[in-house]
PDB file of C-alpha atoms in Angstrom:
ATOM      1  CA  MET D 304      -5.765 -22.992 -16.313  1.00  0.00           C
ATOM      2  CA  ALA D 305      -6.846 -20.414 -18.915  1.00  0.00           C
ATOM      3  CA  GLN D 306      -9.935 -19.662 -16.813  1.00  0.00           C
ATOM      4  CA  GLN D 307      -7.755 -19.076 -13.724  1.00  0.00           C
ATOM      5  CA  VAL D 308      -5.501 -16.674 -15.642  1.00  0.00           C
ATOM      6  CA  ALA D 309      -8.548 -14.797 -16.983  1.00  0.00           C
ATOM      7  CA  THR D 310      -9.997 -14.558 -13.462  1.00  0.00           C
ATOM      8  CA  ILE D 311      -6.715 -13.213 -12.059  1.00  0.00           C
ATOM      9  CA  LYS D 312      -6.467 -10.590 -14.832  1.00  0.00           C
ATOM     10  CA  GLN D 313     -10.096  -9.585 -14.302  1.00  0.00           C
ATOM     11  CA  THR D 314      -9.543  -9.311 -10.528  1.00  0.00           C
ATOM     12  CA  LEU D 315      -6.475  -7.103 -11.053  1.00  0.00           C
ATOM     13  CA  HIS D 316      -8.505  -4.909 -13.411  1.00  0.00           C
ATOM     14  CA  VAL D 317     -11.280  -4.575 -10.817  1.00  0.00           C
ATOM     15  CA  LYS D 318      -8.735  -3.641  -8.128  1.00  0.00           C
ATOM     16  CA  ASP D 319      -7.440  -0.875 -10.412  1.00  0.00           C
ATOM     17  CA  GLU D 320     -11.004   0.377 -10.978  1.00  0.00           C
ATOM     18  CA  ILE D 321     -11.754   0.355  -7.231  1.00  0.00           C
ATOM     19  CA  GLU D 322      -8.511   2.181  -6.454  1.00  0.00           C
ATOM     20  CA  ALA D 323      -9.425   4.828  -9.051  1.00  0.00           C
ATOM     21  CA  ARG D 324     -12.799   5.308  -7.339  1.00  0.00           C
ATOM     22  CA  ASN D 325     -10.971   5.631  -4.014  1.00  0.00           C
ATOM     23  CA  VAL D 326      -8.828   8.407  -5.508  1.00  0.00           C
ATOM     24  CA  GLU D 327     -12.041  10.226  -6.436  1.00  0.00           C
ATOM     25  CA  PHE D 328     -13.456   9.584  -2.946  1.00  0.00           C
ATOM     26  CA  LEU D 329     -10.327  11.090  -1.372  1.00  0.00           C
ATOM     27  CA  ARG D 330     -10.409  14.083  -3.732  1.00  0.00           C
ATOM     28  CA  ARG D 331     -13.971  14.893  -2.683  1.00  0.00           C
ATOM     29  CA  PHE D 332     -13.114  14.159   0.946  1.00  0.00           C
ATOM     30  CA  ALA D 333     -10.178  16.617   0.870  1.00  0.00           C
ATOM     31  CA  ALA D 334     -12.529  19.229  -0.623  1.00  0.00           C
ATOM     32  CA  LYS D 335     -14.892  18.612   2.341  1.00  0.00           C
ATOM     33  CA  ASP D 336     -17.634  17.833  -0.185  1.00  0.00           C
ATOM     34  CA  ALA D 337     -19.891  15.576   1.881  1.00  0.00           C
ATOM     35  CA  GLN D 338     -22.577  15.441  -0.816  1.00  0.00           C
ATOM     36  CA  GLY D 339     -19.966  14.623  -3.434  1.00  0.00           C
ATOM     37  CA  VAL D 340     -18.609  11.798  -1.279  1.00  0.00           C
ATOM     38  CA  ALA D 341     -22.146  10.477  -0.708  1.00  0.00           C
ATOM     39  CA  ALA D 342     -22.775  10.511  -4.469  1.00  0.00           C
ATOM     40  CA  LEU D 343     -20.134   7.768  -4.772  1.00  0.00           C
ATOM     41  CA  TYR D 344     -22.459   5.451  -2.818  1.00  0.00           C
ATOM     42  CA  THR D 345     -25.492   3.625  -4.220  1.00  0.00           C
ATOM     43  CA  PRO D 346     -28.816   5.313  -3.363  1.00  0.00           C
ATOM     44  CA  ASP D 347     -29.619   2.434  -0.976  1.00  0.00           C
ATOM     45  CA  ALA D 348     -26.114   2.117   0.477  1.00  0.00           C
ATOM     46  CA  VAL D 349     -25.664   1.169   4.113  1.00  0.00           C
ATOM     47  CA  VAL D 350     -22.716   2.382   6.185  1.00  0.00           C
ATOM     48  CA  PHE D 351     -21.551   0.887   9.457  1.00  0.00           C
ATOM     49  CA  PRO D 352     -19.513   3.616  11.189  1.00  0.00           C
ATOM     50  CA  PRO D 353     -17.739   2.812  14.454  1.00  0.00           C
ATOM     51  CA  ASN D 354     -19.675   3.455  17.661  1.00  0.00           C
ATOM     52  CA  MET D 355     -22.844   4.388  15.747  1.00  0.00           C
ATOM     53  CA  ASP D 356     -25.916   2.666  14.397  1.00  0.00           C
ATOM     54  CA  MET D 357     -25.854   1.645  10.763  1.00  0.00           C
ATOM     55  CA  MET D 358     -27.230   4.299   8.438  1.00  0.00           C
ATOM     56  CA  THR D 359     -28.921   3.948   5.056  1.00  0.00           C
ATOM     57  CA  GLY D 360     -29.071   6.230   2.030  1.00  0.00           C
ATOM     58  CA  ARG D 361     -27.143   9.147   0.646  1.00  0.00           C
ATOM     59  CA  ASP D 362     -28.695  11.755   2.959  1.00  0.00           C
ATOM     60  CA  ALA D 363     -27.539   9.825   6.030  1.00  0.00           C
ATOM     61  CA  ILE D 364     -24.128   9.240   4.457  1.00  0.00           C
ATOM     62  CA  THR D 365     -23.808  12.953   3.685  1.00  0.00           C
ATOM     63  CA  ALA D 366     -24.522  13.681   7.363  1.00  0.00           C
ATOM     64  CA  ILE D 367     -21.871  11.206   8.543  1.00  0.00           C
ATOM     65  CA  TRP D 368     -19.139  12.714   6.392  1.00  0.00           C
ATOM     66  CA  GLN D 369     -20.250  16.282   7.126  1.00  0.00           C
ATOM     67  CA  GLY D 370     -19.961  15.403  10.818  1.00  0.00           C
ATOM     68  CA  ALA D 371     -16.356  14.311  10.269  1.00  0.00           C
ATOM     69  CA  PHE D 372     -15.575  17.574   8.480  1.00  0.00           C
ATOM     70  CA  ASP D 373     -17.298  19.562  11.235  1.00  0.00           C
ATOM     71  CA  MET D 374     -15.021  17.818  13.770  1.00  0.00           C
ATOM     72  CA  GLY D 375     -12.022  19.143  11.850  1.00  0.00           C
ATOM     73  CA  VAL D 376     -11.018  16.110   9.775  1.00  0.00           C
ATOM     74  CA  THR D 377      -9.200  17.510   6.750  1.00  0.00           C
ATOM     75  CA  ARG D 378      -8.006  14.503   4.782  1.00  0.00           C
ATOM     76  CA  ALA D 379      -7.760  10.737   4.707  1.00  0.00           C
ATOM     77  CA  THR D 380      -5.808   7.933   3.096  1.00  0.00           C
ATOM     78  CA  LEU D 381      -7.112   4.595   1.825  1.00  0.00           C
ATOM     79  CA  THR D 382      -4.884   1.631   1.042  1.00  0.00           C
ATOM     80  CA  THR D 383      -6.528  -1.263  -0.760  1.00  0.00           C
ATOM     81  CA  ILE D 384      -5.137  -4.624   0.316  1.00  0.00           C
ATOM     82  CA  GLU D 385      -7.421  -6.789  -1.782  1.00  0.00           C
ATOM     83  CA  ALA D 386     -10.398  -6.445  -4.103  1.00  0.00           C
ATOM     84  CA  LEU D 387     -12.239  -9.542  -5.304  1.00  0.00           C
ATOM     85  CA  HIS D 388     -15.313  -9.551  -7.462  1.00  0.00           C
ATOM     86  CA  ALA D 389     -18.206 -11.699  -8.620  1.00  0.00           C
ATOM     87  CA  GLY D 390     -20.574 -10.352 -11.254  1.00  0.00           C
ATOM     88  CA  PRO D 391     -21.687  -6.794 -10.475  1.00  0.00           C
ATOM     89  CA  TYR D 392     -20.203  -6.873  -6.943  1.00  0.00           C
ATOM     90  CA  ALA D 393     -16.679  -6.445  -5.610  1.00  0.00           C
ATOM     91  CA  ASN D 394     -15.436  -6.826  -2.062  1.00  0.00           C
ATOM     92  CA  GLU D 395     -12.528  -4.627  -1.006  1.00  0.00           C
ATOM     93  CA  TYR D 396     -10.660  -4.455   2.266  1.00  0.00           C
ATOM     94  CA  GLY D 397      -7.819  -2.259   3.346  1.00  0.00           C
ATOM     95  CA  THR D 398      -6.573   0.312   5.809  1.00  0.00           C
ATOM     96  CA  TYR D 399      -7.369   3.978   6.357  1.00  0.00           C
ATOM     97  CA  GLU D 400      -5.945   7.013   8.124  1.00  0.00           C
ATOM     98  CA  MET D 401      -7.703  10.285   9.007  1.00  0.00           C
ATOM     99  CA  PHE D 402      -5.975  13.577   9.661  1.00  0.00           C
ATOM    100  CA  VAL D 403      -6.647  16.971  11.185  1.00  0.00           C
ATOM    101  CA  GLY D 404      -4.057  19.076   9.431  1.00  0.00           C
ATOM    102  CA  ASP D 405      -0.844  17.055   9.602  1.00  0.00           C
ATOM    103  CA  THR D 406      -1.883  15.157  12.744  1.00  0.00           C
ATOM    104  CA  LYS D 407      -3.118  11.600  12.293  1.00  0.00           C
ATOM    105  CA  VAL D 408      -6.202  11.349  14.517  1.00  0.00           C
ATOM    106  CA  ASP D 409      -7.474   7.913  13.529  1.00  0.00           C
ATOM    107  CA  TRP D 410      -6.358   4.817  11.680  1.00  0.00           C
ATOM    108  CA  GLY D 411      -7.869   1.435  11.144  1.00  0.00           C
ATOM    109  CA  LYS D 412      -9.292  -1.023   8.682  1.00  0.00           C
ATOM    110  CA  TYR D 413     -12.286  -1.089   6.373  1.00  0.00           C
ATOM    111  CA  MET D 414     -14.330  -3.393   4.205  1.00  0.00           C
ATOM    112  CA  VAL D 415     -16.498  -2.222   1.308  1.00  0.00           C
ATOM    113  CA  LEU D 416     -18.944  -4.114  -0.852  1.00  0.00           C
ATOM    114  CA  TRP D 417     -19.008  -2.284  -4.180  1.00  0.00           C
ATOM    115  CA  ARG D 418     -21.788  -2.557  -6.764  1.00  0.00           C
ATOM    116  CA  LYS D 419     -21.245  -1.802 -10.426  1.00  0.00           C
ATOM    117  CA  ASP D 420     -23.893   0.324 -12.110  1.00  0.00           C
ATOM    118  CA  GLY D 421     -23.190   0.712 -15.816  1.00  0.00           C
ATOM    119  CA  ALA D 422     -19.497   1.472 -16.169  1.00  0.00           C
ATOM    120  CA  GLU D 423     -18.974   2.783 -12.612  1.00  0.00           C
ATOM    121  CA  TRP D 424     -18.438   1.172  -9.228  1.00  0.00           C
ATOM    122  CA  PHE D 425     -20.362   2.568  -6.241  1.00  0.00           C
ATOM    123  CA  LEU D 426     -19.930   1.876  -2.538  1.00  0.00           C
ATOM    124  CA  HIS D 427     -22.895  -0.279  -1.500  1.00  0.00           C
ATOM    125  CA  ARG D 428     -21.944  -1.425   2.023  1.00  0.00           C
ATOM    126  CA  ASP D 429     -19.180   0.379   3.915  1.00  0.00           C
ATOM    127  CA  MET D 430     -17.790  -0.673   7.297  1.00  0.00           C
ATOM    128  CA  TRP D 431     -14.742   0.657   9.096  1.00  0.00           C
ATOM    129  CA  ASN D 432     -13.330   0.586  12.601  1.00  0.00           C
ATOM    130  CA  SER D 433     -10.418   2.098  14.400  1.00  0.00           C
ATOM    131  CA  SER D 434      -7.231   0.292  15.327  1.00  0.00           C
ATOM    132  CA  GLN D 435      -6.501   2.777  18.128  1.00  0.00           C
ATOM    133  CA  PRO D 436      -6.213   1.272  21.594  1.00  0.00           C
ATOM    134  CA  ALA D 437      -9.365   1.506  23.719  1.00  0.00           C
ATOM    135  CA  LYS D 438      -9.375   4.511  26.034  1.00  0.00           C
TER     136      LYS D 438
END
C-alpha cells in the first residue's frame, strides 16, 4: 500500500512537471520561436505530424513548427489528460487546439513520450492528429 501511495504521488509530481514544460512550449509557440520550441525536444526526437512523414531531429522539428507559423498559426492550447512515468520516461496524452488570431483552426489529440535529461523533461516522441471531420 505504501508503494502504491508513493507511486501515485510521484506520478502527480511528474504530471505537474510535464504541464510546466507545456507552459514553456506554449510560451515559445506564441512567440513564434520555432527554434525555441525545437529546443524542448531531445536532439534525436521523432515527431509524427498528421498527413506527413515522421521527422527526426531538432532541425526537422524547427521546420515543422516554422511551417505552422508561416501558415498563420498564432497560438495553441495543450490540455494534459494523463501523464504516467517509468524511470527516465513519461508518457503524456491530451488534447490540443490551434488558432489563427481568435479563430480555432484545428483541434485534436496528442501523445508524447518524454525523456528526462538531468532535471528537465524533453519531448522525445511527439504524435498528434486532428479531430476535425474529414473533408
